[in-house]
mmCIF file of C-alpha atoms in Angstrom:
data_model
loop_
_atom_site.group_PDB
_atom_site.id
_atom_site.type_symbol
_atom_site.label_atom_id
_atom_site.label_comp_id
_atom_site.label_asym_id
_atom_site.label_seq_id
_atom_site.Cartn_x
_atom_site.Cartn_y
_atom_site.Cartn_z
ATOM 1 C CA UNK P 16 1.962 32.462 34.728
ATOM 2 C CA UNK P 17 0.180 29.797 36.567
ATOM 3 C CA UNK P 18 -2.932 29.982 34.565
ATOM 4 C CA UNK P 19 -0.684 28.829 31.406
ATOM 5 C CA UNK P 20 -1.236 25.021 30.527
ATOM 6 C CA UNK P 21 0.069 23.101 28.171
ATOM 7 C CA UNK P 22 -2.261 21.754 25.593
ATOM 8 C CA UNK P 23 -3.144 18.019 24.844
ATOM 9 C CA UNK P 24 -2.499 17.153 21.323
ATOM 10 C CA UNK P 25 -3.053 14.160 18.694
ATOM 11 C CA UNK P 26 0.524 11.987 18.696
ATOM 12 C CA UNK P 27 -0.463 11.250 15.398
ATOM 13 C CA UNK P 28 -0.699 14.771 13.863
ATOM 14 C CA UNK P 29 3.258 14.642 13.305
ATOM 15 C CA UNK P 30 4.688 17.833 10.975
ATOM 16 C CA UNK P 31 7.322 17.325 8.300
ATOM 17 C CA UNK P 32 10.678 18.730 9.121
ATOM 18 C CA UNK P 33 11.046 19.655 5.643
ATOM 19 C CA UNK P 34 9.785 22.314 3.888
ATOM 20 C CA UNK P 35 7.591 22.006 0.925
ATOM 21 C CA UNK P 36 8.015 24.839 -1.936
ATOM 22 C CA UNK P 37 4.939 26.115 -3.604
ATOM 23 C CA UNK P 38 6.062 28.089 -6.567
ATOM 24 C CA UNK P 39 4.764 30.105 -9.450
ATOM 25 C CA UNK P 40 0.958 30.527 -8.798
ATOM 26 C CA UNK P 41 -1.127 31.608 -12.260
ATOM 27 C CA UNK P 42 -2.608 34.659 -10.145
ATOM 28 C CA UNK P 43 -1.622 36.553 -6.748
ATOM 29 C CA UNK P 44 -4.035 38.701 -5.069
ATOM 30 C CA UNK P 45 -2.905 42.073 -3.089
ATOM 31 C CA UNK P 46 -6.216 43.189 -0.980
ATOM 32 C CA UNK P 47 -7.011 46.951 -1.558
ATOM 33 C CA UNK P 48 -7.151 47.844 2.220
ATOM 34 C CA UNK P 49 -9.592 50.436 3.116
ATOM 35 C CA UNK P 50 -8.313 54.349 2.580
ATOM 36 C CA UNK P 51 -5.726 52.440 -0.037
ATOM 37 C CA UNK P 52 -4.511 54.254 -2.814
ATOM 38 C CA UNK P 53 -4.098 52.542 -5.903
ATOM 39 C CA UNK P 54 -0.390 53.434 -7.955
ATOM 40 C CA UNK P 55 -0.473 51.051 -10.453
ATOM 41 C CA UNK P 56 -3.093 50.560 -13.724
ATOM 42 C CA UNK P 57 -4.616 47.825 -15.335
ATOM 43 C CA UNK P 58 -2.360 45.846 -18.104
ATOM 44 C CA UNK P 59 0.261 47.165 -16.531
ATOM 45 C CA UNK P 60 3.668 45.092 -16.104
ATOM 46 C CA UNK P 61 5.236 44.745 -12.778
ATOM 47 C CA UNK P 62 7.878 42.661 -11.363
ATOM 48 C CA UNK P 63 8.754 41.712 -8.015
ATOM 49 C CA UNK P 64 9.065 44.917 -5.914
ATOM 50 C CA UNK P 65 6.643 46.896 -8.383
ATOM 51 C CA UNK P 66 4.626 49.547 -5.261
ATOM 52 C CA UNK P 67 1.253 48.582 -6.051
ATOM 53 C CA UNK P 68 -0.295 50.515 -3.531
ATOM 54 C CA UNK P 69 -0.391 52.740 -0.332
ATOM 55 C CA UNK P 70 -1.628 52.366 2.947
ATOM 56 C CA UNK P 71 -1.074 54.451 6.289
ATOM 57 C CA UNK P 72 2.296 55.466 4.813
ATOM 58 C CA UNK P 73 2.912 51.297 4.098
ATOM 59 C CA UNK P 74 3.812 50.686 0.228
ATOM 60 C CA UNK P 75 2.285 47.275 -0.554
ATOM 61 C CA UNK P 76 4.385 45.811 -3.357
ATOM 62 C CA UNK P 77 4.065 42.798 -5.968
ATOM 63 C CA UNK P 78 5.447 39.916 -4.769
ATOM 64 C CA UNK P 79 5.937 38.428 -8.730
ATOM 65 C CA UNK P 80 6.050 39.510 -11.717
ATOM 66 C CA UNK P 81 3.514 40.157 -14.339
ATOM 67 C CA UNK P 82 0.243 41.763 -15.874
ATOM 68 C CA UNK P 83 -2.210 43.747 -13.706
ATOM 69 C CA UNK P 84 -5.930 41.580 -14.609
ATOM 70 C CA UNK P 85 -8.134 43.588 -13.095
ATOM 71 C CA UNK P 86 -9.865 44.114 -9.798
ATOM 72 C CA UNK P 87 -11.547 41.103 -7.955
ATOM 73 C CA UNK P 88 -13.363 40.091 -5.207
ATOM 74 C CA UNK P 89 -11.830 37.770 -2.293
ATOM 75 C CA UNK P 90 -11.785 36.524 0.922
ATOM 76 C CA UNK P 91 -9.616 36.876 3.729
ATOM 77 C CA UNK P 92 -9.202 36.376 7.438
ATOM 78 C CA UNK P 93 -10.974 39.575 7.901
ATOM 79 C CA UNK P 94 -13.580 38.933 5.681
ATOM 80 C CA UNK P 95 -14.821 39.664 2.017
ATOM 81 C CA UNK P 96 -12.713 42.719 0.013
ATOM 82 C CA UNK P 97 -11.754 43.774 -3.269
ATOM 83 C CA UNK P 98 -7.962 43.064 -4.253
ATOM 84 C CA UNK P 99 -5.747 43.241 -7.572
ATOM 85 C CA UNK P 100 -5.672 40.277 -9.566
ATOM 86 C CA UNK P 101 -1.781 39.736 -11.155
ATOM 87 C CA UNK P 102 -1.322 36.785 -14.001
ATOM 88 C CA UNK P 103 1.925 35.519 -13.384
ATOM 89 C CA UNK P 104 4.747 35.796 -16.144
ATOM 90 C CA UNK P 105 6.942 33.502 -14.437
ATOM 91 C CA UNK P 106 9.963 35.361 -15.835
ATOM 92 C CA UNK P 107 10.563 36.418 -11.819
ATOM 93 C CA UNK P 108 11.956 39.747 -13.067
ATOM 94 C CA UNK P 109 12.591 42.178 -10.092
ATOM 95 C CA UNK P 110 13.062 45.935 -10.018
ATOM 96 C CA UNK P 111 16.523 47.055 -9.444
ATOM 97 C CA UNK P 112 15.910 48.403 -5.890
ATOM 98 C CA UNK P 113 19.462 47.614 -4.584
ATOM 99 C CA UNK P 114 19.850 50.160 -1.964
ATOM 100 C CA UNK P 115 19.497 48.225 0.688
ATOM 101 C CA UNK P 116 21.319 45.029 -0.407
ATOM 102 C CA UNK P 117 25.259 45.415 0.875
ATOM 103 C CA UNK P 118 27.432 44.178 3.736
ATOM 104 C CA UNK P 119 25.349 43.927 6.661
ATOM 105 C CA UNK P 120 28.788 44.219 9.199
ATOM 106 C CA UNK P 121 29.641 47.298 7.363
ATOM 107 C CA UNK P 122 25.509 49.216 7.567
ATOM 108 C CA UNK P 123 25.548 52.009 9.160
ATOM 109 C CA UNK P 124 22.858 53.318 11.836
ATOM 110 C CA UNK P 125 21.194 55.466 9.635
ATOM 111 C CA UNK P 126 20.404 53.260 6.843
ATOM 112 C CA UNK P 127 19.329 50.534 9.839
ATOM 113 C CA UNK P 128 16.475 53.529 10.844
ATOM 114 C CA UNK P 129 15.597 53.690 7.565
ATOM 115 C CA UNK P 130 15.131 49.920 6.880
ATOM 116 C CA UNK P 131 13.140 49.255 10.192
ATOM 117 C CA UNK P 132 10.878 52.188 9.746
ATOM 118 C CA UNK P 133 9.556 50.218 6.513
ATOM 119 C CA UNK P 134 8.685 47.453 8.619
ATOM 120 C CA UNK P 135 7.674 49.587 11.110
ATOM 121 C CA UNK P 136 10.060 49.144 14.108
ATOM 122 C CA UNK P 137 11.609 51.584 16.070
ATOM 123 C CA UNK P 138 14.487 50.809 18.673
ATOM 124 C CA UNK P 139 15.193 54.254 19.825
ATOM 125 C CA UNK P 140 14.338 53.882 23.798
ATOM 126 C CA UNK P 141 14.669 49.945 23.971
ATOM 127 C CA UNK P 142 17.013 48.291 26.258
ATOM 128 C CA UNK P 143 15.953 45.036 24.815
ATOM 129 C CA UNK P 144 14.654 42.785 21.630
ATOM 130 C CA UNK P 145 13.147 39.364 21.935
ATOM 131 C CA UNK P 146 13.220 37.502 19.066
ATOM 132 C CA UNK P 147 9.878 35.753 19.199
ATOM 133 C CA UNK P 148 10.271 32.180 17.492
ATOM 134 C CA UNK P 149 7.313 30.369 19.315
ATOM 135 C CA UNK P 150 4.513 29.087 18.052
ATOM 136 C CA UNK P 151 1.387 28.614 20.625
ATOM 137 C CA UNK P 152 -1.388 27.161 18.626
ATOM 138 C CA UNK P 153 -1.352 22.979 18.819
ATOM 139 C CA UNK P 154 -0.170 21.185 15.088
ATOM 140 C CA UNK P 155 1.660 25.158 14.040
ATOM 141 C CA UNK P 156 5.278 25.359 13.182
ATOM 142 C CA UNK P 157 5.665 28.401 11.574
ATOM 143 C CA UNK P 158 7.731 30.757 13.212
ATOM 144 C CA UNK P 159 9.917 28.188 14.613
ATOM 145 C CA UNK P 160 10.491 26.643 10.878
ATOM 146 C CA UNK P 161 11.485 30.623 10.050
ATOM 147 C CA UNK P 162 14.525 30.532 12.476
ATOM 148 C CA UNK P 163 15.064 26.902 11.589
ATOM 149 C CA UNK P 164 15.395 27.745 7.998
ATOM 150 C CA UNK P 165 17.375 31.219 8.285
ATOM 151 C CA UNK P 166 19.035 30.967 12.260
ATOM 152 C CA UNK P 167 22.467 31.741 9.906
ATOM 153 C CA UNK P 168 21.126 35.323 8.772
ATOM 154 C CA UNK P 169 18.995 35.853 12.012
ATOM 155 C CA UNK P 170 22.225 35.609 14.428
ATOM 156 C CA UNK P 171 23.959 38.028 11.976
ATOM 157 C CA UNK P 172 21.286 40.716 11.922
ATOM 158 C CA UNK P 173 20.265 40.421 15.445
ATOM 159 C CA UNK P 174 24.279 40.957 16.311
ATOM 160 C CA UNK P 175 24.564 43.800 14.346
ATOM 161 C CA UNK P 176 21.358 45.690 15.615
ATOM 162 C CA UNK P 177 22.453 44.766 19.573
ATOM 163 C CA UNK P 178 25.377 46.736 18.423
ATOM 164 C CA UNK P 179 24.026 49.952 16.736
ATOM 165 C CA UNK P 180 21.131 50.017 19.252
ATOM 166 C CA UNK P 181 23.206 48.627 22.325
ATOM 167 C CA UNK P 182 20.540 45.633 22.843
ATOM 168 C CA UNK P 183 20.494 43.262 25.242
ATOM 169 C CA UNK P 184 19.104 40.428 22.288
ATOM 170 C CA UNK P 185 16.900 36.996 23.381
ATOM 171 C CA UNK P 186 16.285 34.331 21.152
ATOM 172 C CA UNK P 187 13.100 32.641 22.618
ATOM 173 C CA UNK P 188 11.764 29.218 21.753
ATOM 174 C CA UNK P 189 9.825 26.754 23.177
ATOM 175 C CA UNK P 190 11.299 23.392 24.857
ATOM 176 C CA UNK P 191 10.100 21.156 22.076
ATOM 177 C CA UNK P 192 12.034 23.191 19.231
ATOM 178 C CA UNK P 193 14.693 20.194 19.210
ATOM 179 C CA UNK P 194 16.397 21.254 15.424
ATOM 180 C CA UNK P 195 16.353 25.012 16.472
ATOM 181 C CA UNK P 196 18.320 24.726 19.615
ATOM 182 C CA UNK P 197 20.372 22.441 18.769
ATOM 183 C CA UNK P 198 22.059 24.739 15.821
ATOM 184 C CA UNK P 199 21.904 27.676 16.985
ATOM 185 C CA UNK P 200 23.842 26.358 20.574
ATOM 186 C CA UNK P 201 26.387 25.891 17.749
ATOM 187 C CA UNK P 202 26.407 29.073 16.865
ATOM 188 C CA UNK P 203 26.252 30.942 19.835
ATOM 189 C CA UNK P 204 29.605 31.112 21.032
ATOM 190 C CA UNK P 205 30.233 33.605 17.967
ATOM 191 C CA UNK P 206 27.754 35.880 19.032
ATOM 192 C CA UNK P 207 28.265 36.759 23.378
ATOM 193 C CA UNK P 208 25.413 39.522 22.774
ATOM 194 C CA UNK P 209 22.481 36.736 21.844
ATOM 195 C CA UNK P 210 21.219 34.753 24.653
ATOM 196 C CA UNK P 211 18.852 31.557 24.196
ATOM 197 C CA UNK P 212 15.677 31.383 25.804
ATOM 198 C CA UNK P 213 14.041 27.917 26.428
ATOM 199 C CA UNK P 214 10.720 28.733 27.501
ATOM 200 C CA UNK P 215 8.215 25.671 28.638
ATOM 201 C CA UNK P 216 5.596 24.072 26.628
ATOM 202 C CA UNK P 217 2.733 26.463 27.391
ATOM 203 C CA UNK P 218 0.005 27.835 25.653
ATOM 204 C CA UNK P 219 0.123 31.240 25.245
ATOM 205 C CA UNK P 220 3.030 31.873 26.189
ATOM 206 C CA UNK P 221 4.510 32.877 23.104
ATOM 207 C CA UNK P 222 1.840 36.242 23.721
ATOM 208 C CA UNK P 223 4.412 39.206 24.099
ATOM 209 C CA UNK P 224 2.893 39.891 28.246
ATOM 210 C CA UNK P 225 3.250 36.512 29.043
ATOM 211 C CA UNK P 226 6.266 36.004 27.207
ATOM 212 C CA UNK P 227 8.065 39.289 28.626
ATOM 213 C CA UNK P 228 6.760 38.503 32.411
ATOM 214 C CA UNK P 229 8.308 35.030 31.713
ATOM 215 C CA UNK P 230 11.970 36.402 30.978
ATOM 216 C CA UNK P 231 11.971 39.543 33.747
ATOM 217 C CA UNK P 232 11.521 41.998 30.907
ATOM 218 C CA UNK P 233 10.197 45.846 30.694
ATOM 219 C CA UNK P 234 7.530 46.233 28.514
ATOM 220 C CA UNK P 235 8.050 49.626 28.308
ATOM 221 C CA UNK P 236 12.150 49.091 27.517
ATOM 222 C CA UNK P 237 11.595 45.584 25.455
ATOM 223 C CA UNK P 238 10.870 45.033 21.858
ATOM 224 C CA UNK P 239 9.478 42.079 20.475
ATOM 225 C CA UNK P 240 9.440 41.052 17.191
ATOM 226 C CA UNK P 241 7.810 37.668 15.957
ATOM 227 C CA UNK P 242 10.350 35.383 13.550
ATOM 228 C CA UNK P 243 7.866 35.595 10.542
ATOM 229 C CA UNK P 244 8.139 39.499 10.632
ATOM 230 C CA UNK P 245 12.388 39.393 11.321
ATOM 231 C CA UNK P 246 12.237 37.420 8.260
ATOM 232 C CA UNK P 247 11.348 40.184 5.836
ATOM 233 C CA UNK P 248 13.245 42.711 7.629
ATOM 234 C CA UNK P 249 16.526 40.111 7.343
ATOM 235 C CA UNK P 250 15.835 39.370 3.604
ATOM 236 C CA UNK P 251 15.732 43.326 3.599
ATOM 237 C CA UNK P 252 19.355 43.959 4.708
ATOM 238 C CA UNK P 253 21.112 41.254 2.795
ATOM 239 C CA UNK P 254 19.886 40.628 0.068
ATOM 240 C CA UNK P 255 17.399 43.884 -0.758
ATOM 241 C CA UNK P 256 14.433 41.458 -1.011
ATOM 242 C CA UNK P 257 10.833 43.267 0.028
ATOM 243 C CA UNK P 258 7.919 41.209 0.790
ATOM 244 C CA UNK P 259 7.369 38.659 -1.373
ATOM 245 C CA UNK P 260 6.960 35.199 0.279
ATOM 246 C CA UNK P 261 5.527 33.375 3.643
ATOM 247 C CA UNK P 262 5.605 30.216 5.546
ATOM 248 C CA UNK P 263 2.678 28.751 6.425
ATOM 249 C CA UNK P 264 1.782 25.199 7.997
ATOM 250 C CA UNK P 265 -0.345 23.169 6.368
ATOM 251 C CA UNK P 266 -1.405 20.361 9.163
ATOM 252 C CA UNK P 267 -5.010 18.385 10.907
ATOM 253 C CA UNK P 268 -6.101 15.070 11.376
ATOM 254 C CA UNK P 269 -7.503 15.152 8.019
ATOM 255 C CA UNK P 270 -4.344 15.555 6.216
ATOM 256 C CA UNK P 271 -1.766 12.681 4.563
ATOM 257 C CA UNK P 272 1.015 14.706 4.869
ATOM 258 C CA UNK P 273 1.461 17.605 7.732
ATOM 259 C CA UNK P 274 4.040 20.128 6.510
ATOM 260 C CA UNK P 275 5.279 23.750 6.490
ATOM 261 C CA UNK P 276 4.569 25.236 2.837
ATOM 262 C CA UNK P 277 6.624 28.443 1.538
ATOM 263 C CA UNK P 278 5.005 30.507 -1.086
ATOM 264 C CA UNK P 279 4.233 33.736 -2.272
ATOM 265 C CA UNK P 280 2.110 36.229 -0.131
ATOM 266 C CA UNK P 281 -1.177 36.613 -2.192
ATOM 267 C CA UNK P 282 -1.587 33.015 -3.052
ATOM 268 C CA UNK P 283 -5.159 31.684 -3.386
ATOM 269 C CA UNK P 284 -5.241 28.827 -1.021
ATOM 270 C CA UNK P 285 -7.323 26.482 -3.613
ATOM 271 C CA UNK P 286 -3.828 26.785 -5.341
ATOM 272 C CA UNK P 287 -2.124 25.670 -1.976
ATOM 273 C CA UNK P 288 -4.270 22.972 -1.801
ATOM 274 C CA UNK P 289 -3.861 21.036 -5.051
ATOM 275 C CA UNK P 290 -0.602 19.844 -3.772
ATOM 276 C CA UNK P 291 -2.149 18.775 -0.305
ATOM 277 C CA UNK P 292 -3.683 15.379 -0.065
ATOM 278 C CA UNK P 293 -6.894 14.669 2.962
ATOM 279 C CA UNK P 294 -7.838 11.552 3.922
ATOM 280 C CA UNK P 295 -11.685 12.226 3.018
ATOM 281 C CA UNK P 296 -13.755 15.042 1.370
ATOM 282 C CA UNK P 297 -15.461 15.514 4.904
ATOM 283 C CA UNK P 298 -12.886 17.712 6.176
ATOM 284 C CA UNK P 299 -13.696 21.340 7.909
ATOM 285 C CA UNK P 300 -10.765 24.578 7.485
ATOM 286 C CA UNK P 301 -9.556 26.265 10.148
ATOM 287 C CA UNK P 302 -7.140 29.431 9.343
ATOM 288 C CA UNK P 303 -4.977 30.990 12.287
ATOM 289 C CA UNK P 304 -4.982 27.563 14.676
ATOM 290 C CA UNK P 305 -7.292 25.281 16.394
ATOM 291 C CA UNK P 306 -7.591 27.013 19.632
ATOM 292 C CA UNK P 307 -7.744 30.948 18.627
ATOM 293 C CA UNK P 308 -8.451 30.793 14.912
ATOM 294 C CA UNK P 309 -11.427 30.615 12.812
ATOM 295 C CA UNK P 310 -13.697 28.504 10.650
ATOM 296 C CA UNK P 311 -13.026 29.521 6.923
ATOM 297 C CA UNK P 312 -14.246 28.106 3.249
ATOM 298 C CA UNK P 313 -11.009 27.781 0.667
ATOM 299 C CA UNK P 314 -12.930 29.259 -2.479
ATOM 300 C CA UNK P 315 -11.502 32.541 -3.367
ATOM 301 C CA UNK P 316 -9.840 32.701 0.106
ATOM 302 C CA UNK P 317 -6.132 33.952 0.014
ATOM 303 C CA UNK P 318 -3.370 33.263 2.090
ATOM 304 C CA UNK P 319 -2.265 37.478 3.377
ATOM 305 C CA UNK P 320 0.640 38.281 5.353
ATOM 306 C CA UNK P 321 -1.722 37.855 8.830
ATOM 307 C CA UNK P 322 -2.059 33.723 7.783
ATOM 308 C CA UNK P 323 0.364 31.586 9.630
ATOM 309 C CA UNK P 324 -1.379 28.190 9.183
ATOM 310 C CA UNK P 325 -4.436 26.275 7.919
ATOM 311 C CA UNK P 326 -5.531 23.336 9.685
ATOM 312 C CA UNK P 327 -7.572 20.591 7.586
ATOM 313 C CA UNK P 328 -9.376 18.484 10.408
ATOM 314 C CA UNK P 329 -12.287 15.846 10.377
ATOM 315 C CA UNK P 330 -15.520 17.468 10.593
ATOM 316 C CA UNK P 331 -16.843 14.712 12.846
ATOM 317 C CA UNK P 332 -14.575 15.754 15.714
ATOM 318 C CA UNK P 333 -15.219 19.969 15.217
ATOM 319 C CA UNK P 334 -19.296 19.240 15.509
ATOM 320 C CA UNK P 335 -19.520 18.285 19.026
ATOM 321 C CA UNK P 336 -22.677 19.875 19.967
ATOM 322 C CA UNK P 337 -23.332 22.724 21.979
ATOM 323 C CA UNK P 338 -25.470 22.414 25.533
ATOM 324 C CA UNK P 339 -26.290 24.995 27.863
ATOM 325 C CA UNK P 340 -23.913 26.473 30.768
ATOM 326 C CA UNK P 341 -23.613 24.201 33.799
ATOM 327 C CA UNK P 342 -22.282 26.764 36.124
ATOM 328 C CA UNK P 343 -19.041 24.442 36.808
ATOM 329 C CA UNK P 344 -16.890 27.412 36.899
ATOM 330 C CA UNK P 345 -14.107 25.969 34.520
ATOM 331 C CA UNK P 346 -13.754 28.590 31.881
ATOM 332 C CA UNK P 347 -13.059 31.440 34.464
ATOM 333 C CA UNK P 348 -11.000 29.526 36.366
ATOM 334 C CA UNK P 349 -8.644 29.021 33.384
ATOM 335 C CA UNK P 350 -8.731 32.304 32.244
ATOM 336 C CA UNK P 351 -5.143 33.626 32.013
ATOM 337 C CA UNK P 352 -6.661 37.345 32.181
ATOM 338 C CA UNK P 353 -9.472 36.288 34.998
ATOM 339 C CA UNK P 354 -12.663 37.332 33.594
ATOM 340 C CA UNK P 355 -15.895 35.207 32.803
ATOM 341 C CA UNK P 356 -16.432 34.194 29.450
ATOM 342 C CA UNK P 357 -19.964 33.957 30.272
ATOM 343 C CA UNK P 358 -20.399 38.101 30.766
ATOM 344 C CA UNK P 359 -18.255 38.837 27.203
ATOM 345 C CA UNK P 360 -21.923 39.658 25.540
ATOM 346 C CA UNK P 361 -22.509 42.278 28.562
ATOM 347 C CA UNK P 362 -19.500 43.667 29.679
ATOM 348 C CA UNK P 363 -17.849 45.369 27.178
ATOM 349 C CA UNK P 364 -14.247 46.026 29.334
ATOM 350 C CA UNK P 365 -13.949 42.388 30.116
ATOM 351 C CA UNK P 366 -14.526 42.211 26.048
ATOM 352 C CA UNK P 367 -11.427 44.212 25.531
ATOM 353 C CA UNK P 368 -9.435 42.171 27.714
ATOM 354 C CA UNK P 369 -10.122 39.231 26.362
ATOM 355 C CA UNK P 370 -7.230 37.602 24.668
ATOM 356 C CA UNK P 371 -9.588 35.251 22.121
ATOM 357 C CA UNK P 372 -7.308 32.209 22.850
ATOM 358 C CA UNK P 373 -10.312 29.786 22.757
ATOM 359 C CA UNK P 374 -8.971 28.285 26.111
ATOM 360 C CA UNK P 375 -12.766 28.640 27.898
ATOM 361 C CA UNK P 376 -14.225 27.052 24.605
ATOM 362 C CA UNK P 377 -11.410 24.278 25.274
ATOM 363 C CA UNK P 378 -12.124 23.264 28.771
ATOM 364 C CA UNK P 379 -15.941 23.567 28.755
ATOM 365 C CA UNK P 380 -17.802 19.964 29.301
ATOM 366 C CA UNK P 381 -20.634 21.046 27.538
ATOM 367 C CA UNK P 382 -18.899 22.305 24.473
ATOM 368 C CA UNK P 383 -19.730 26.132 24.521
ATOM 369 C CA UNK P 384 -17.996 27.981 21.802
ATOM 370 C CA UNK P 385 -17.435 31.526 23.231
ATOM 371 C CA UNK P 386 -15.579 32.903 20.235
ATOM 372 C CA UNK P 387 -19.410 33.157 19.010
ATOM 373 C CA UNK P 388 -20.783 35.282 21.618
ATOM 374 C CA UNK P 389 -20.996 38.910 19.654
ATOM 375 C CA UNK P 390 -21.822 42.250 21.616
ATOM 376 C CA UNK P 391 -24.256 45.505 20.678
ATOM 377 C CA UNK P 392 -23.630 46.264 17.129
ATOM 378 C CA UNK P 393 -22.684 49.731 18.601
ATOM 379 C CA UNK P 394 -20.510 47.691 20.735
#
């Protein structure tokens, strides 16, 4: 734990506490996953909750309703893949897939397995579930805006499965989450069970080792489940609702407005950003935060389950450039995992522990961006 710091940031790089609705897209694209198979057919009609496909035993459904185009090429965070292209009827018809969708105080254990299989959770064996509600990266607000926005249904689910499963439940947040403590210590006195967690302003903290060493907790006995991922799983249970939307924040130096954005999963983010204003065309994209994230270009790229954020910054202060290694020592030292960023080319086992949190590429004097350094291609 001593190797966590907390991260300067830009006082002026203030997120909205509201959240800013993006609705009814023209097209949504579903990526066609490697080893995917395909249930649906061109000019076909679907509607919310319509499978469209299979993967690893996962059914990947539409998240609106409408006409099948045809297939497409996009981008995502892991790169360049086909996906199905659906032209929104904005008639938000859904299937009747009610099963699900009854009185969550009244759901019995069997139909709970069943539900958290989909998502693919399993409690049998854990003592314990975290509720994971912080967010590490600097300027991201997502998963605390998730239990800000549904803390009501959250405390209701999470008292139901400590009782089925016979869980000791956390709620964990960071420090700074003012709103989100402050409601649900309101709350709390219904539900003895549910424990608050204030954890300290540290980067990486919200990382389920750190986060679990923080609290005293068994990995082995513990499960953790981030807020964006109890969100479809609570949707689920009350009101039958499958995947279908996301939040995401939208924030950087180079943007007017800062905010957290809900919209549908499959949304291209050149759609996202017509409602976004920058301060100047010179601006430079970074998907998945400033510290562990990566560079991306907004044609054809689409906002997947795996996007929490998109950061719009000033390309002047992102093209610092890049000298050669001093030998000060700094990015080992602040290594949470202890390795040298320097040997991640070379030493493949120090490659697999590395956590890619961008913290040696933060501290180096001489600018070094280690999230470049690549391995063997056998590697």
């Amino acid at each position: 734990m001593e190797k966590l710091i907390e991260i300067n940031v830009d006082p002026d790089i203030i997120v909205s506490n509201k959240i800013s609705n993006i609705r009814n897209p023209e097209y949504i694209y579903i990526p066609i996953m490697p080893n995917s198979k395909l249930l649906i057919n061109k000019s076909k009609k679907v509607k919310i909750g319509t499978p469209l496909l299979s993967t690893q035993n996962i059914i990947i459904t539409s998240p609106i309703s409408g006409e099948i185009n045809c297939i497409k090429k996009i981008t995502t965070i892991d790169g360049e893949i086909d996906s199905i292209e659906i032209k929104n009827d904005y008639e938000e018809a859904t299937i009747k897939e009610t099963k699900m969708k009854k009185n969550i105080l009244n759901i019995k254990k069997e139909v709970l397995d069943k539900a958290l299989s989909l998502f693919e959770i399993n409690l049998d064996g854990s003592r314990a579930l975290v509720l994971n509600c912080i967010d590490d990266e600097p300027y991201v607000l997502t998963e605390s805006f998730y239990l800000m926005l549904e803390y009501s249904n959250f405390l209701e689910v999470l008292d139901k499965l400590s009782d089925i499963y016979k869980l000791q439940v956390s709620i964990a947040v960071k420090a700074s989450s003012n709103f989100s403590i402050n409601e649900l210590m309101n709350y709390l006195g219904m539900y003895p069970n549910i424990k608050l967690e204030i954890l300290p302003n540290l980067y990486l903290i919200g990382k389920d080792r750190f986060l679990l060493k923080h609290l005293n907790k068994d990995n082995n006995k513990t499960t953790v489940i981030k807020a964006s991922e109890f969100y479809h799983l609570s949707n689920f249970l009350k009101k039958g609702r499958l995947k279908s939307d996301k939040l995401i924040t939208i924030s950087g130096n180079n943007i007017n407005k800062p905010c957290v954005v809900k919209t549908k999963i499959g949304i291209s983010l050149t759609d996202v950003l017509k409602v976004i204003k920058t301060k100047s065309d010179n601006s430079i994209y970074i998907a998945n935060g400033l510290m562990s994230g990566q560079e991306i270009t907004p044609k054809d790229f689409i906002i997947t389950e795996e996007i929490n954020s998109i950061l719009i910054m000033e390309e002047k202060t992102q093209k610092e450039k890049e000298g050669k290694c001093i030998n000060c020592g700094a990015c080992t030292d602040i290594c949470p995992v202890g390795i040298n960023p320097l040997l991640l080319k070379s030493k493949y086992k120090q490659k697999e522990e590395c956590l890619k949190c961008g913290l040696c590429s933060y501290i180096c004097p001489v600018y070094i961006n280690f999230n470049n350094q690549k391995g063997d291609k056998n590697d």
